[in-house]
């Protein structure tokens, strides 16, 4: 079985110096390719360096490039030029993480919207897919996206945690949906159980969002408390259960979907087995 983690924050401080072992555990768990999420310009540069340092084969690690809506206030005169340069990197596969977060409001909303639009324009210009973050901002996100959608190749709403109306609005715009261990959270994720059935094959992908969102259903619970891409099979288990699919079937179609979406190379099954 092969899984692809479409969102891991491997540059996060909690992974400092242990990235190689984190990746070994991921490969051993069947997570054969990973997208390192770029949430700032500096962070994207670090993610691309990690891709090159930790994967000389150039088939396993790739990155996205963006400025998280929390940090939209950091966007300055240099940001667009620096971001544009990063988009040409051979390991770069998507624009983002970008979007709107009206839940925390760490940056003013008008600034979030402006920075999100700059990302969308760059994605159109470079014909790259978009990795979108949205919390409590469904309506504004839709209004902005609608102007760009016809010119965008593809876009995924990562870590979808919303309600049915939001899900359907994204599916209507032909967007992809990323599901995390939020679905394993018995306190705030159970509304996703009936909803994941509504996501068509070919539009659904899985992600850890590690080190965040440790699946609460995971047993035994790791002592260190952080999430890792190696726990992605727990997300697979929950999503398969609630879609009424086998884990093998769900792994097959979500992996095929991610590979197409991010233009990732095929990995031979024998290579995967050797790394177990
Ligand atoms: Zn996010």
mmCIF file of C-alpha atoms and ligand atoms in Angstrom:
data_model
loop_
_atom_site.group_PDB
_atom_site.id
_atom_site.type_symbol
_atom_site.label_atom_id
_atom_site.label_comp_id
_atom_site.label_asym_id
_atom_site.label_seq_id
_atom_site.Cartn_x
_atom_site.Cartn_y
_atom_site.Cartn_z
ATOM 1 C CA UNK A 1 0.000 0.000 0.000
ATOM 2 C CA UNK A 2 1.270 3.458 -0.875
ATOM 3 C CA UNK A 3 0.113 6.673 0.796
ATOM 4 C CA UNK A 4 0.981 10.283 -0.016
ATOM 5 C CA UNK A 5 0.939 12.915 2.748
ATOM 6 C CA UNK A 6 -0.066 16.104 0.928
ATOM 7 C CA UNK A 7 0.675 18.371 3.904
ATOM 8 C CA UNK A 8 3.456 18.032 6.477
ATOM 9 C CA UNK A 9 5.115 20.975 8.252
ATOM 10 C CA UNK A 10 8.546 19.365 8.318
ATOM 11 C CA UNK A 11 10.290 22.700 8.919
ATOM 12 C CA UNK A 12 8.430 23.073 12.223
ATOM 13 C CA UNK A 13 10.733 23.418 15.239
ATOM 14 C CA UNK A 14 9.361 20.228 16.807
ATOM 15 C CA UNK A 15 10.988 18.255 13.968
ATOM 16 C CA UNK A 16 14.353 20.018 14.248
ATOM 17 C CA UNK A 17 17.246 17.547 13.846
ATOM 18 C CA UNK A 18 14.920 14.522 13.789
ATOM 19 C CA UNK A 19 13.591 14.939 10.240
ATOM 20 C CA UNK A 20 15.515 11.884 8.916
ATOM 21 C CA UNK A 21 13.993 9.547 11.513
ATOM 22 C CA UNK A 22 10.539 11.072 11.044
ATOM 23 C CA UNK A 23 10.824 10.333 7.322
ATOM 24 C CA UNK A 24 12.086 6.793 7.958
ATOM 25 C CA UNK A 25 9.061 6.109 10.149
ATOM 26 C CA UNK A 26 6.790 7.570 7.451
ATOM 27 C CA UNK A 27 8.296 5.402 4.701
ATOM 28 C CA UNK A 28 8.043 2.332 6.952
ATOM 29 C CA UNK A 29 4.343 3.103 7.453
ATOM 30 C CA UNK A 30 3.765 3.197 3.687
ATOM 31 C CA UNK A 31 3.823 6.982 3.299
ATOM 32 C CA UNK A 32 6.074 6.981 0.256
ATOM 33 C CA UNK A 33 5.856 10.625 -0.868
ATOM 34 C CA UNK A 34 5.345 13.844 1.088
ATOM 35 C CA UNK A 35 4.535 17.455 0.286
ATOM 36 C CA UNK A 36 6.342 19.817 2.646
ATOM 37 C CA UNK A 37 4.048 22.758 3.300
ATOM 38 C CA UNK A 38 5.573 26.206 2.785
ATOM 39 C CA UNK A 39 3.867 28.655 5.154
ATOM 40 C CA UNK A 40 6.298 31.585 4.793
ATOM 41 C CA UNK A 41 8.945 32.657 2.293
ATOM 42 C CA UNK A 42 11.799 31.661 4.612
ATOM 43 C CA UNK A 43 9.964 28.470 5.545
ATOM 44 C CA UNK A 44 9.533 27.566 1.884
ATOM 45 C CA UNK A 45 13.253 28.036 1.277
ATOM 46 C CA UNK A 46 13.938 25.723 4.219
ATOM 47 C CA UNK A 47 11.429 23.165 2.945
ATOM 48 C CA UNK A 48 13.085 23.097 -0.469
ATOM 49 C CA UNK A 49 16.490 22.650 1.185
ATOM 50 C CA UNK A 50 15.131 19.724 3.189
ATOM 51 C CA UNK A 51 13.783 18.158 -0.010
ATOM 52 C CA UNK A 52 17.251 18.216 -1.535
ATOM 53 C CA UNK A 53 19.160 17.218 1.605
ATOM 54 C CA UNK A 54 16.920 14.351 2.691
ATOM 55 C CA UNK A 55 15.871 12.922 -0.667
ATOM 56 C CA UNK A 56 18.693 12.704 -3.164
ATOM 57 C CA UNK A 57 16.587 10.422 -5.372
ATOM 58 C CA UNK A 58 14.262 13.387 -5.999
ATOM 59 C CA UNK A 59 11.175 11.171 -6.072
ATOM 60 C CA UNK A 60 9.902 11.333 -2.471
ATOM 61 C CA UNK A 61 9.988 14.898 -1.128
ATOM 62 C CA UNK A 62 8.381 17.948 -2.723
ATOM 63 C CA UNK A 63 7.221 21.310 -1.435
ATOM 64 C CA UNK A 64 4.629 24.040 -1.722
ATOM 65 C CA UNK A 65 5.460 27.757 -1.568
ATOM 66 C CA UNK A 66 3.299 30.323 0.158
ATOM 67 C CA UNK A 67 2.546 32.716 2.981
ATOM 68 C CA UNK A 68 -0.018 31.468 5.501
ATOM 69 C CA UNK A 69 -2.969 33.830 6.112
ATOM 70 C CA UNK A 70 -1.861 34.088 9.759
ATOM 71 C CA UNK A 71 1.303 35.782 8.458
ATOM 72 C CA UNK A 72 -0.300 37.895 5.723
ATOM 73 C CA UNK A 73 0.918 41.004 7.583
ATOM 74 C CA UNK A 74 4.506 39.907 6.844
ATOM 75 C CA UNK A 75 3.885 40.293 3.100
ATOM 76 C CA UNK A 76 6.101 43.127 1.841
ATOM 77 C CA UNK A 77 7.516 44.606 -1.337
ATOM 78 C CA UNK A 78 10.017 41.733 -1.740
ATOM 79 C CA UNK A 79 7.602 38.884 -1.091
ATOM 80 C CA UNK A 80 6.182 38.527 -4.562
ATOM 81 C CA UNK A 81 9.592 38.460 -6.275
ATOM 82 C CA UNK A 82 10.995 35.956 -3.775
ATOM 83 C CA UNK A 83 7.929 33.749 -4.097
ATOM 84 C CA UNK A 84 8.078 33.898 -7.877
ATOM 85 C CA UNK A 85 11.725 32.749 -7.810
ATOM 86 C CA UNK A 86 10.853 29.795 -5.550
ATOM 87 C CA UNK A 87 8.102 28.654 -7.897
ATOM 88 C CA UNK A 88 10.742 27.764 -10.497
ATOM 89 C CA UNK A 89 12.433 25.230 -8.186
ATOM 90 C CA UNK A 90 12.254 21.661 -9.563
ATOM 91 C CA UNK A 91 10.817 20.289 -6.269
ATOM 92 C CA UNK A 92 8.090 22.919 -6.112
ATOM 93 C CA UNK A 93 4.647 21.515 -6.797
ATOM 94 C CA UNK A 94 2.006 24.037 -5.683
ATOM 95 C CA UNK A 95 1.341 27.624 -4.621
ATOM 96 C CA UNK A 96 0.361 27.831 -0.941
ATOM 97 C CA UNK A 97 -0.298 27.453 1.889
ATOM 98 C CA UNK A 98 -2.404 30.498 1.292
ATOM 99 C CA UNK A 99 -5.971 31.545 1.978
ATOM 100 C CA UNK A 100 -8.146 33.112 4.654
ATOM 101 C CA UNK A 101 -8.406 32.463 8.388
ATOM 102 C CA UNK A 102 -11.187 34.493 10.001
ATOM 103 C CA UNK A 103 -11.137 32.197 13.023
ATOM 104 C CA UNK A 104 -7.924 33.471 14.585
ATOM 105 C CA UNK A 105 -7.637 36.753 12.642
ATOM 106 C CA UNK A 106 -3.881 36.923 13.265
ATOM 107 C CA UNK A 107 -3.610 39.301 10.266
ATOM 108 C CA UNK A 108 -6.200 41.924 9.241
ATOM 109 C CA UNK A 109 -8.812 40.446 6.910
ATOM 110 C CA UNK A 110 -8.237 42.945 4.131
ATOM 111 C CA UNK A 111 -4.536 42.076 4.139
ATOM 112 C CA UNK A 112 -5.307 38.333 4.104
ATOM 113 C CA UNK A 113 -7.533 38.841 1.070
ATOM 114 C CA UNK A 114 -4.941 40.882 -0.777
ATOM 115 C CA UNK A 115 -2.168 38.342 -0.145
ATOM 116 C CA UNK A 116 -4.443 35.428 -1.100
ATOM 117 C CA UNK A 117 -5.188 37.125 -4.422
ATOM 118 C CA UNK A 118 -1.473 37.574 -5.107
ATOM 119 C CA UNK A 119 -1.009 33.828 -4.605
ATOM 120 C CA UNK A 120 -3.873 33.031 -6.967
ATOM 121 C CA UNK A 121 -2.433 35.314 -9.633
ATOM 122 C CA UNK A 122 0.971 33.617 -9.311
ATOM 123 C CA UNK A 123 -0.640 30.170 -9.582
ATOM 124 C CA UNK A 124 -2.374 31.221 -12.787
ATOM 125 C CA UNK A 125 0.833 32.698 -14.166
ATOM 126 C CA UNK A 126 2.908 29.578 -13.345
ATOM 127 C CA UNK A 127 0.153 27.034 -14.104
ATOM 128 C CA UNK A 128 0.532 25.502 -10.655
ATOM 129 C CA UNK A 129 -2.184 24.074 -8.391
ATOM 130 C CA UNK A 130 -3.084 25.927 -5.169
ATOM 131 C CA UNK A 131 -2.936 24.621 -1.580
ATOM 132 C CA UNK A 132 -5.638 26.546 0.281
ATOM 133 C CA UNK A 133 -6.247 27.135 3.986
ATOM 134 C CA UNK A 134 -9.724 28.277 5.060
ATOM 135 C CA UNK A 135 -11.187 28.674 8.531
ATOM 136 C CA UNK A 136 -14.493 30.488 9.095
ATOM 137 C CA UNK A 137 -14.070 32.301 5.782
ATOM 138 C CA UNK A 138 -16.001 30.151 3.310
ATOM 139 C CA UNK A 139 -18.062 32.966 1.780
ATOM 140 C CA UNK A 140 -15.211 35.415 1.194
ATOM 141 C CA UNK A 141 -12.974 32.653 -0.099
ATOM 142 C CA UNK A 142 -15.620 31.661 -2.648
ATOM 143 C CA UNK A 143 -16.133 35.249 -3.786
ATOM 144 C CA UNK A 144 -12.411 35.690 -4.386
ATOM 145 C CA UNK A 145 -11.844 32.236 -5.920
ATOM 146 C CA UNK A 146 -14.677 32.584 -8.421
ATOM 147 C CA UNK A 147 -12.781 35.304 -10.289
ATOM 148 C CA UNK A 148 -9.735 33.051 -10.693
ATOM 149 C CA UNK A 149 -11.197 29.548 -10.927
ATOM 150 C CA UNK A 150 -11.471 29.350 -14.716
ATOM 151 C CA UNK A 151 -7.782 30.214 -15.033
ATOM 152 C CA UNK A 152 -6.482 27.906 -12.283
ATOM 153 C CA UNK A 153 -5.366 24.372 -13.119
ATOM 154 C CA UNK A 154 -6.483 22.921 -9.759
ATOM 155 C CA UNK A 155 -6.860 23.800 -6.084
ATOM 156 C CA UNK A 156 -7.222 21.835 -2.860
ATOM 157 C CA UNK A 157 -8.929 23.069 0.296
ATOM 158 C CA UNK A 158 -6.525 21.473 2.768
ATOM 159 C CA UNK A 159 -7.562 20.230 6.207
ATOM 160 C CA UNK A 160 -11.247 20.619 5.436
ATOM 161 C CA UNK A 161 -13.167 20.953 8.721
ATOM 162 C CA UNK A 162 -16.326 22.762 7.576
ATOM 163 C CA UNK A 163 -19.999 21.875 7.232
ATOM 164 C CA UNK A 164 -21.908 20.339 4.327
ATOM 165 C CA UNK A 165 -22.762 23.661 2.703
ATOM 166 C CA UNK A 166 -19.075 24.653 2.579
ATOM 167 C CA UNK A 167 -18.050 21.246 1.251
ATOM 168 C CA UNK A 168 -20.632 21.368 -1.535
ATOM 169 C CA UNK A 169 -19.635 24.924 -2.448
ATOM 170 C CA UNK A 170 -16.034 23.764 -2.948
ATOM 171 C CA UNK A 171 -17.013 20.655 -4.876
ATOM 172 C CA UNK A 172 -19.217 22.849 -7.113
ATOM 173 C CA UNK A 173 -16.103 24.881 -7.944
ATOM 174 C CA UNK A 174 -14.344 21.620 -8.903
ATOM 175 C CA UNK A 175 -11.904 21.898 -6.005
ATOM 176 C CA UNK A 176 -10.098 19.027 -4.311
ATOM 177 C CA UNK A 177 -10.500 18.297 -0.588
ATOM 178 C CA UNK A 178 -7.782 17.369 1.921
ATOM 179 C CA UNK A 179 -8.789 15.431 5.043
ATOM 180 C CA UNK A 180 -6.644 15.276 8.199
ATOM 181 C CA UNK A 181 -6.857 13.603 11.598
ATOM 182 C CA UNK A 182 -9.525 16.187 12.487
ATOM 183 C CA UNK A 183 -11.924 13.378 11.486
ATOM 184 C CA UNK A 184 -10.465 11.273 14.339
ATOM 185 C CA UNK A 185 -11.455 13.915 16.923
ATOM 186 C CA UNK A 186 -14.514 12.729 18.863
ATOM 187 C CA UNK A 187 -15.073 16.260 20.252
ATOM 188 C CA UNK A 188 -15.127 18.367 17.093
ATOM 189 C CA UNK A 189 -14.700 16.109 14.047
ATOM 190 C CA UNK A 190 -17.740 13.815 14.017
ATOM 191 C CA UNK A 191 -19.679 16.077 11.609
ATOM 192 C CA UNK A 192 -17.122 14.993 8.988
ATOM 193 C CA UNK A 193 -18.158 11.331 9.237
ATOM 194 C CA UNK A 194 -21.195 11.543 6.907
ATOM 195 C CA UNK A 195 -19.550 14.279 4.802
ATOM 196 C CA UNK A 196 -16.491 12.356 3.589
ATOM 197 C CA UNK A 197 -18.836 10.047 1.668
ATOM 198 C CA UNK A 198 -19.874 13.026 -0.453
ATOM 199 C CA UNK A 199 -16.370 13.649 -1.826
ATOM 200 C CA UNK A 200 -15.990 11.964 -5.227
ATOM 201 C CA UNK A 201 -13.049 9.711 -5.954
ATOM 202 C CA UNK A 202 -10.351 11.674 -7.667
ATOM 203 C CA UNK A 203 -11.065 14.765 -5.567
ATOM 204 C CA UNK A 204 -10.076 13.429 -2.133
ATOM 205 C CA UNK A 205 -6.560 13.435 -0.642
ATOM 206 C CA UNK A 206 -5.134 12.649 2.800
ATOM 207 C CA UNK A 207 -2.745 14.688 4.912
ATOM 208 C CA UNK A 208 -1.220 14.653 8.377
ATOM 209 C CA UNK A 209 -0.702 18.426 8.873
ATOM 210 C CA UNK A 210 1.999 17.177 11.273
ATOM 211 C CA UNK A 211 3.204 18.131 13.860
ATOM 212 C CA UNK A 212 -0.345 19.418 14.416
ATOM 213 C CA UNK A 213 -3.526 17.357 14.671
ATOM 214 C CA UNK A 214 -2.345 14.124 16.227
ATOM 215 C CA UNK A 215 -5.260 11.735 15.520
ATOM 216 C CA UNK A 216 -7.029 11.445 18.871
ATOM 217 C CA UNK A 217 -8.108 7.887 18.101
ATOM 218 C CA UNK A 218 -4.474 6.725 17.686
ATOM 219 C CA UNK A 219 -3.470 3.857 20.018
ATOM 220 C CA UNK A 220 -1.061 3.642 21.651
ATOM 221 C CA UNK A 221 -0.696 7.400 22.022
ATOM 222 C CA UNK A 222 2.905 8.529 21.377
ATOM 223 C CA UNK A 223 4.616 9.915 24.478
ATOM 224 C CA UNK A 224 6.044 12.895 22.574
ATOM 225 C CA UNK A 225 2.497 14.014 21.725
ATOM 226 C CA UNK A 226 3.278 15.399 18.273
ATOM 227 C CA UNK A 227 1.729 14.200 15.057
ATOM 228 C CA UNK A 228 3.921 12.564 12.421
ATOM 229 C CA UNK A 229 3.304 11.534 8.806
ATOM 230 C CA UNK A 230 3.792 7.919 10.004
ATOM 231 C CA UNK A 231 0.340 8.210 11.604
ATOM 232 C CA UNK A 232 -1.396 8.918 8.286
ATOM 233 C CA UNK A 233 -2.725 5.305 8.209
ATOM 234 C CA UNK A 234 -4.935 6.278 11.184
ATOM 235 C CA UNK A 235 -6.547 8.989 9.038
ATOM 236 C CA UNK A 236 -6.872 6.437 6.225
ATOM 237 C CA UNK A 237 -8.595 4.029 8.630
ATOM 238 C CA UNK A 238 -11.153 6.609 9.775
ATOM 239 C CA UNK A 239 -11.922 7.935 6.294
ATOM 240 C CA UNK A 240 -12.256 4.394 4.869
ATOM 241 C CA UNK A 241 -14.638 3.452 7.678
ATOM 242 C CA UNK A 242 -16.902 6.433 7.088
ATOM 243 C CA UNK A 243 -16.827 6.137 3.281
ATOM 244 C CA UNK A 244 -17.568 2.425 3.399
ATOM 245 C CA UNK A 245 -14.431 1.634 1.403
ATOM 246 C CA UNK A 246 -11.586 -0.743 2.150
ATOM 247 C CA UNK A 247 -8.359 0.878 3.296
ATOM 248 C CA UNK A 248 -6.561 -0.571 0.257
ATOM 249 C CA UNK A 249 -9.115 0.925 -2.123
ATOM 250 C CA UNK A 250 -9.040 4.338 -0.414
ATOM 251 C CA UNK A 251 -5.228 4.325 -0.379
ATOM 252 C CA UNK A 252 -5.166 3.490 -4.063
ATOM 253 C CA UNK A 253 -7.493 6.260 -5.220
ATOM 254 C CA UNK A 254 -6.262 9.012 -2.869
ATOM 255 C CA UNK A 255 -2.657 8.263 -3.822
ATOM 256 C CA UNK A 256 -3.482 8.289 -7.530
ATOM 257 C CA UNK A 257 -5.312 11.579 -6.995
ATOM 258 C CA UNK A 258 -2.385 13.204 -5.146
ATOM 259 C CA UNK A 259 0.094 11.969 -7.724
ATOM 260 C CA UNK A 260 -1.876 13.587 -10.527
ATOM 261 C CA UNK A 261 -2.657 16.764 -8.583
ATOM 262 C CA UNK A 262 0.977 17.436 -7.609
ATOM 263 C CA UNK A 263 2.557 15.835 -10.720
ATOM 264 C CA UNK A 264 4.563 13.354 -8.629
ATOM 265 C CA UNK A 265 6.598 10.499 -10.108
ATOM 266 C CA UNK A 266 5.398 6.931 -9.791
ATOM 267 C CA UNK A 267 7.323 4.903 -7.220
ATOM 268 C CA UNK A 268 7.797 1.206 -7.912
ATOM 269 C CA UNK A 269 6.284 -0.998 -5.217
ATOM 270 C CA UNK A 270 9.611 -2.853 -4.829
ATOM 271 C CA UNK A 271 11.345 0.399 -3.847
ATOM 272 C CA UNK A 272 8.669 0.985 -1.221
ATOM 273 C CA UNK A 273 9.085 -2.553 0.157
ATOM 274 C CA UNK A 274 12.871 -2.156 0.413
ATOM 275 C CA UNK A 275 12.371 0.824 2.702
ATOM 276 C CA UNK A 276 10.145 -1.049 5.138
HETATM 277 ZN ZN1 LIG B 1 -3.761 25.212 7.081
#
